[in-house]
Amino acid sequence: MKKFLTDRNLHLLLIILSFFVWIFCFKGFVFNQLSLESDAIAYYEHFQYFTDNISRGVYPFWEAGRIKGIPAEFFMRRIGSFNPLFGYIVIQSFFEIPFRFTYLSFLALYYFLGVVGFYLLALRIFQNKTVALVTYLLFMFSSIGTRMFDSYFLLVVIPMIWFFYFLVSFACHQKRHLFIGIIFTLMILATTYVPFFFINILLTFILCYSIFYLKESGRFLQNSFRFVIKNKIFTGLCTICLGVSLMPGILLWQDAGGGLVDKKGPEFALTQRNASGEAENAISVGLETITSWGIEEDILYAVSFEDMRTFKFAILYIPVFAYIILFLGLACRIRKRLLFFFVWGFGTLLIFAHRAPF
């Protein structure tokens, strides 16, 4: 028994048990006792339409049952139809398992994959299993766990977590499998929803890291350059794969009215999103839509996690023990790493604030 309860096994046991606790907390959604909310309903429909067609060997370009027939590629970009992990849903369809259960179980497992990545990222940064476990629990029971039932948020956050894990790991050890991980997650991010969210976060990270860790940034660039020189063919093939992953987004932008050679206008229109008529591109969003809601409202209306039967769209649910960690953190000594995370987080918050001066 003592041999089994090693630090490694104990942490693994706590990680698995905490996931089942999370399942219990969200059993209403996971087991289809509570309905999905807002954007999650549309994403459920997109996934069902996509996987039904893929299971028949057909990639859907047209959705006849929505708004009297519209091009499906816009909605395929929203869900990230080239994500190979969606094969879980397709495989389940061959066994005639109800799609609702398959989809909800996929969301839960996909989220668990993300929190495991967050644990590994924290372990890589802090080099402390206890700290990594605490950050894992904070993330597991954070607001992101609620947003999968009302928005697309999960589809972007999970690959972004793994991207930063592979990036930080590659900065420590320039290995081929870590570089493949960076390219793979970038390919998923490039083909899922709007890549500009991730690009903003990445650019603010690069800027803040370059300011706080100038020497380390230079060392990383030198090591990366040596890796590329040593593995020219390998990095070249990876770069080509990444370039190919950008094509669906570029083609969608062109079909929506951006950069068309014949200048005949967009191939489709989204009247509700472009009601003002100010945007030339069909997938562009008017200023009135952008400023209708922002992260400030999410924070302003944040409530503690109590009962998901009162679940509301775009509200941050904060676990009670997060407040305990927050107050304990106020007693910690300010270090460069802590200051870096604060500046990076606050800078990102300002960028995504719809009332920001820039």
XYZ file of C-alpha atoms in Angstrom:
358
model
C 0.000 0.000 0.000
C 2.841 2.369 0.858
C 4.543 1.600 -2.442
C 1.333 2.434 -4.287
C 0.763 5.733 -2.465
C 3.832 7.434 -3.858
C 3.711 11.138 -4.658
C 3.245 10.387 -8.347
C 0.393 7.906 -7.834
C -1.253 10.118 -5.227
C -1.265 13.093 -7.589
C -2.629 10.929 -10.391
C -5.367 9.639 -8.091
C -6.306 13.177 -7.019
C -6.419 14.318 -10.649
C -8.783 11.495 -11.613
C -10.969 11.874 -8.510
C -11.276 15.635 -9.014
C -12.484 15.018 -12.565
C -15.251 12.756 -11.247
C -16.131 15.447 -8.704
C -16.400 17.900 -11.597
C -18.621 15.409 -13.463
C -20.845 15.202 -10.378
C -21.078 18.997 -10.128
C -22.071 19.264 -13.791
C -24.067 16.040 -14.019
C -27.118 18.024 -15.061
C -25.407 19.072 -18.279
C -23.195 16.048 -18.856
C -26.089 13.589 -18.547
C -28.542 15.760 -20.487
C -30.749 16.723 -17.546
C -30.243 20.442 -18.186
C -30.416 22.158 -21.558
C -27.549 23.874 -23.336
C -27.605 27.663 -23.438
C -27.121 30.382 -26.056
C -24.285 29.743 -28.559
C -23.801 26.169 -27.339
C -27.088 25.197 -28.998
C -25.862 26.293 -32.434
C -22.516 24.575 -31.915
C -24.306 21.370 -30.979
C -26.222 21.572 -34.257
C -23.028 22.297 -36.244
C -21.272 19.303 -34.704
C -24.212 17.023 -35.400
C -24.490 18.127 -39.030
C -20.737 17.814 -39.541
C -20.271 14.398 -37.929
C -23.392 12.968 -39.616
C -21.939 13.882 -43.005
C -18.371 12.811 -42.208
C -19.593 9.409 -40.988
C -21.059 8.958 -44.490
C -17.804 9.985 -46.139
C -19.033 13.451 -47.152
C -17.519 16.811 -46.199
C -20.443 19.260 -45.900
C -20.216 22.394 -48.042
C -23.914 23.245 -47.935
C -26.424 23.190 -45.070
C -29.889 22.963 -46.589
C -31.798 22.946 -43.307
C -30.562 26.309 -41.981
C -32.013 29.624 -43.202
C -33.366 27.925 -46.375
C -29.891 26.751 -47.340
C -26.527 28.406 -46.739
C -22.818 27.563 -47.260
C -21.668 25.398 -44.367
C -17.991 26.394 -44.367
C -18.538 29.400 -42.084
C -19.962 27.094 -39.418
C -17.286 24.467 -40.054
C -14.631 27.099 -39.318
C -16.397 27.945 -36.075
C -16.126 24.409 -34.704
C -12.719 23.672 -36.253
C -13.793 20.819 -38.510
C -10.207 19.653 -39.168
C -9.561 18.778 -35.528
C -8.674 15.046 -35.577
C -9.981 14.596 -32.028
C -13.511 14.983 -33.388
C -13.009 11.451 -34.660
C -14.224 10.371 -31.205
C -17.716 11.595 -32.120
C -17.584 10.027 -35.586
C -16.512 6.637 -34.214
C -19.306 6.689 -31.632
C -21.850 7.252 -34.414
C -20.974 3.861 -35.941
C -22.115 2.176 -32.719
C -25.458 4.036 -32.861
C -24.833 5.733 -29.533
C -27.180 8.730 -29.103
C -25.460 11.816 -30.459
C -26.457 13.963 -27.487
C -24.599 11.707 -25.048
C -21.618 11.388 -27.407
C -21.332 15.143 -27.826
C -21.621 15.953 -24.118
C -19.155 13.225 -23.155
C -16.759 14.575 -25.786
C -16.969 18.058 -24.247
C -16.222 16.631 -20.797
C -13.261 14.562 -22.030
C -11.954 17.434 -24.153
C -12.087 19.690 -21.111
C -10.267 17.071 -19.029
C -7.580 16.918 -21.719
C -7.188 20.677 -21.341
C -6.887 20.675 -17.556
C -4.305 17.884 -17.734
C -2.359 20.063 -20.152
C -2.691 22.944 -17.694
C -1.293 20.725 -14.924
C 1.700 19.770 -17.079
C 2.243 23.410 -18.034
C 2.195 24.496 -14.382
C 4.549 21.644 -13.500
C 6.943 22.754 -16.231
C 6.875 26.392 -15.075
C 6.940 26.012 -11.284
C 8.819 22.682 -11.036
C 6.651 21.801 -8.036
C 4.002 19.051 -8.082
C 2.003 20.527 -5.218
C 1.781 23.937 -6.887
C 0.898 22.249 -10.183
C -1.879 20.280 -8.495
C -3.341 23.427 -6.918
C -3.313 25.236 -10.274
C -4.929 22.166 -11.830
C -7.758 22.265 -9.281
C -8.204 26.015 -9.731
C -8.514 25.527 -13.466
C -10.696 22.422 -13.222
C -13.316 24.238 -11.131
C -12.954 27.609 -12.842
C -15.464 29.434 -15.026
C -14.102 27.795 -18.165
C -15.762 24.579 -17.024
C -19.133 26.308 -17.255
C -18.567 28.089 -20.558
C -18.551 24.867 -22.586
C -22.316 24.698 -22.068
C -23.034 28.173 -23.421
C -20.289 29.136 -25.908
C -17.430 28.092 -28.190
C -14.791 29.015 -25.593
C -13.601 25.478 -24.938
C -12.708 24.825 -28.582
C -10.135 27.636 -28.539
C -8.794 27.378 -24.978
C -7.832 23.685 -24.938
C -5.441 23.700 -27.937
C -4.042 27.042 -26.710
C -3.121 25.476 -23.352
C -1.291 22.648 -25.068
C 0.430 25.104 -27.409
C 1.953 26.959 -24.465
C 2.929 23.664 -22.843
C 4.814 22.575 -25.964
C 6.295 26.062 -26.370
C 7.617 26.230 -22.804
C 8.885 22.649 -23.038
C 10.596 23.383 -26.361
C 12.280 26.409 -24.800
C 13.832 24.057 -22.235
C 14.614 21.147 -24.537
C 14.694 21.501 -28.325
C 13.188 18.127 -29.221
C 11.409 17.158 -32.426
C 8.262 15.840 -30.745
C 7.842 19.136 -28.882
C 8.192 21.079 -32.141
C 5.568 18.822 -33.715
C 3.310 19.594 -30.747
C 3.718 23.334 -31.362
C 2.881 22.968 -35.066
C -0.033 20.598 -34.410
C -1.702 22.905 -31.884
C -1.094 25.901 -34.146
C -2.824 24.043 -36.983
C -5.855 23.383 -34.785
C -5.947 27.008 -33.620
C -5.619 28.261 -37.211
C -8.657 26.248 -38.296
C -10.887 26.909 -35.262
C -13.202 29.902 -34.909
C -11.344 33.222 -35.265
C -7.545 32.874 -34.840
C -7.233 36.556 -33.885
C -8.161 35.767 -30.266
C -5.176 33.466 -29.965
C -2.944 35.847 -31.944
C -3.706 38.696 -29.508
C -2.867 36.515 -26.513
C 0.324 35.238 -28.156
C 1.521 38.718 -29.145
C 0.954 40.099 -25.642
C 2.844 37.100 -24.250
C 5.795 37.699 -26.593
C 5.856 41.405 -25.744
C 5.683 40.911 -21.968
C 8.158 38.030 -21.965
C 10.627 40.042 -24.050
C 10.406 42.885 -21.527
C 10.746 40.808 -18.352
C 13.042 38.093 -19.705
C 15.184 39.749 -22.352
C 18.210 37.458 -21.916
C 16.063 34.327 -21.884
C 14.285 35.524 -25.040
C 17.609 35.916 -26.848
C 18.737 32.489 -25.685
C 15.471 30.953 -26.909
C 15.876 32.516 -30.354
C 19.463 31.257 -30.584
C 18.486 27.715 -29.594
C 15.530 27.752 -31.987
C 17.767 28.928 -34.825
C 20.236 26.106 -34.128
C 17.362 23.616 -34.095
C 16.089 24.849 -37.477
C 19.580 24.704 -39.019
C 20.111 21.198 -37.660
C 16.674 19.982 -38.819
C 16.088 21.880 -42.060
C 13.984 19.282 -43.870
C 11.964 18.457 -40.754
C 11.157 22.092 -39.914
C 10.475 22.803 -43.593
C 7.852 20.047 -43.768
C 6.275 21.260 -40.518
C 6.142 24.820 -41.869
C 4.439 23.585 -45.045
C 1.828 21.753 -42.963
C 1.210 24.914 -40.949
C 0.867 26.927 -44.164
C -1.685 24.457 -45.532
C -3.733 24.802 -42.328
C -4.060 28.534 -43.012
C -5.753 27.956 -46.374
C -9.311 27.198 -45.109
C -9.408 30.511 -43.235
C -7.967 32.444 -46.180
C -10.444 30.869 -48.621
C -13.332 31.608 -46.259
C -12.206 35.232 -46.020
C -12.124 35.470 -49.805
C -15.547 33.862 -50.201
C -16.896 36.323 -47.647
C -15.760 39.276 -49.748
C -12.160 39.883 -48.799
C -9.536 39.903 -51.539
C -11.671 38.571 -54.361
C -9.976 38.909 -57.718
C -13.171 39.407 -59.682
C -14.532 41.911 -57.139
C -18.060 40.526 -57.506
C -18.660 40.671 -53.800
C -19.118 37.973 -51.158
C -20.362 34.483 -51.937
C -22.667 34.592 -48.904
C -24.071 37.081 -46.389
C -24.843 36.990 -42.673
C -27.495 39.653 -42.344
C -27.817 39.579 -38.559
C -24.071 40.044 -38.026
C -23.805 42.740 -40.705
C -27.011 44.658 -40.084
C -25.268 48.030 -40.151
C -23.821 47.402 -43.605
C -20.521 49.014 -42.577
C -18.388 45.896 -43.063
C -17.332 44.906 -46.571
C -16.665 41.323 -45.526
C -19.549 39.025 -44.589
C -17.735 37.519 -41.602
C -16.731 40.908 -40.219
C -18.665 42.099 -37.210
C -20.043 45.605 -36.862
C -18.853 47.916 -34.101
C -22.264 47.824 -32.419
C -21.950 44.040 -32.045
C -18.405 44.188 -30.676
C -19.308 46.779 -28.045
C -22.565 45.117 -26.970
C -20.792 42.956 -24.352
C -17.287 42.529 -23.038
C -15.148 40.793 -20.462
C -15.864 43.633 -18.026
C -19.498 42.558 -17.756
C -18.437 38.953 -17.198
C -16.304 40.059 -14.257
C -18.844 42.574 -12.951
C -21.601 39.969 -12.786
C -19.330 37.189 -11.512
C -20.928 35.008 -8.866
C -19.733 32.130 -6.735
C -20.363 28.574 -7.875
C -23.570 27.375 -6.229
C -26.257 25.773 -8.369
C -26.045 25.244 -12.137
C -29.845 25.146 -12.375
C -29.633 28.949 -12.314
C -26.985 28.959 -15.055
C -26.916 32.136 -17.153
C -25.089 33.039 -20.337
C -21.771 34.928 -20.157
C -21.469 34.883 -16.364
C -18.223 33.896 -14.654
C -18.771 31.333 -11.904
C -16.011 31.469 -9.313
C -15.374 28.529 -6.943
C -15.342 29.529 -3.288
C -11.840 28.185 -2.600
C -10.524 30.523 -5.325
C -11.115 33.406 -2.912
C -9.047 31.598 -0.278
C -6.161 31.164 -2.716
C -6.471 34.813 -3.723
C -6.149 36.105 -0.161
C -3.267 33.733 0.548
C -1.562 35.033 -2.578
C -1.707 38.585 -1.264
C 0.814 37.568 1.396
C 3.318 36.265 -1.164
C 6.455 38.165 -2.018
C 6.356 39.956 -5.356
C 8.766 38.350 -7.786
C 9.534 38.910 -11.436
C 7.546 35.877 -12.537
C 4.496 36.964 -10.569
C 4.773 40.472 -11.977
C 5.115 39.049 -15.498
C 1.912 37.010 -15.189
C 0.052 40.004 -13.758
C 1.146 42.387 -16.522
C 0.437 39.810 -19.226
C -2.997 39.006 -17.809
C -3.944 42.638 -17.247
C -2.714 43.614 -20.716
C -4.773 40.856 -22.297
C -7.782 41.994 -20.279
C -7.425 45.531 -21.628
C -7.220 44.261 -25.203
C -10.412 42.231 -24.877
C -12.261 44.985 -23.012
C -14.759 46.407 -25.497
C -14.553 49.877 -23.937
C -10.761 50.011 -24.079
C -9.217 53.143 -25.631
C -7.498 51.082 -28.380
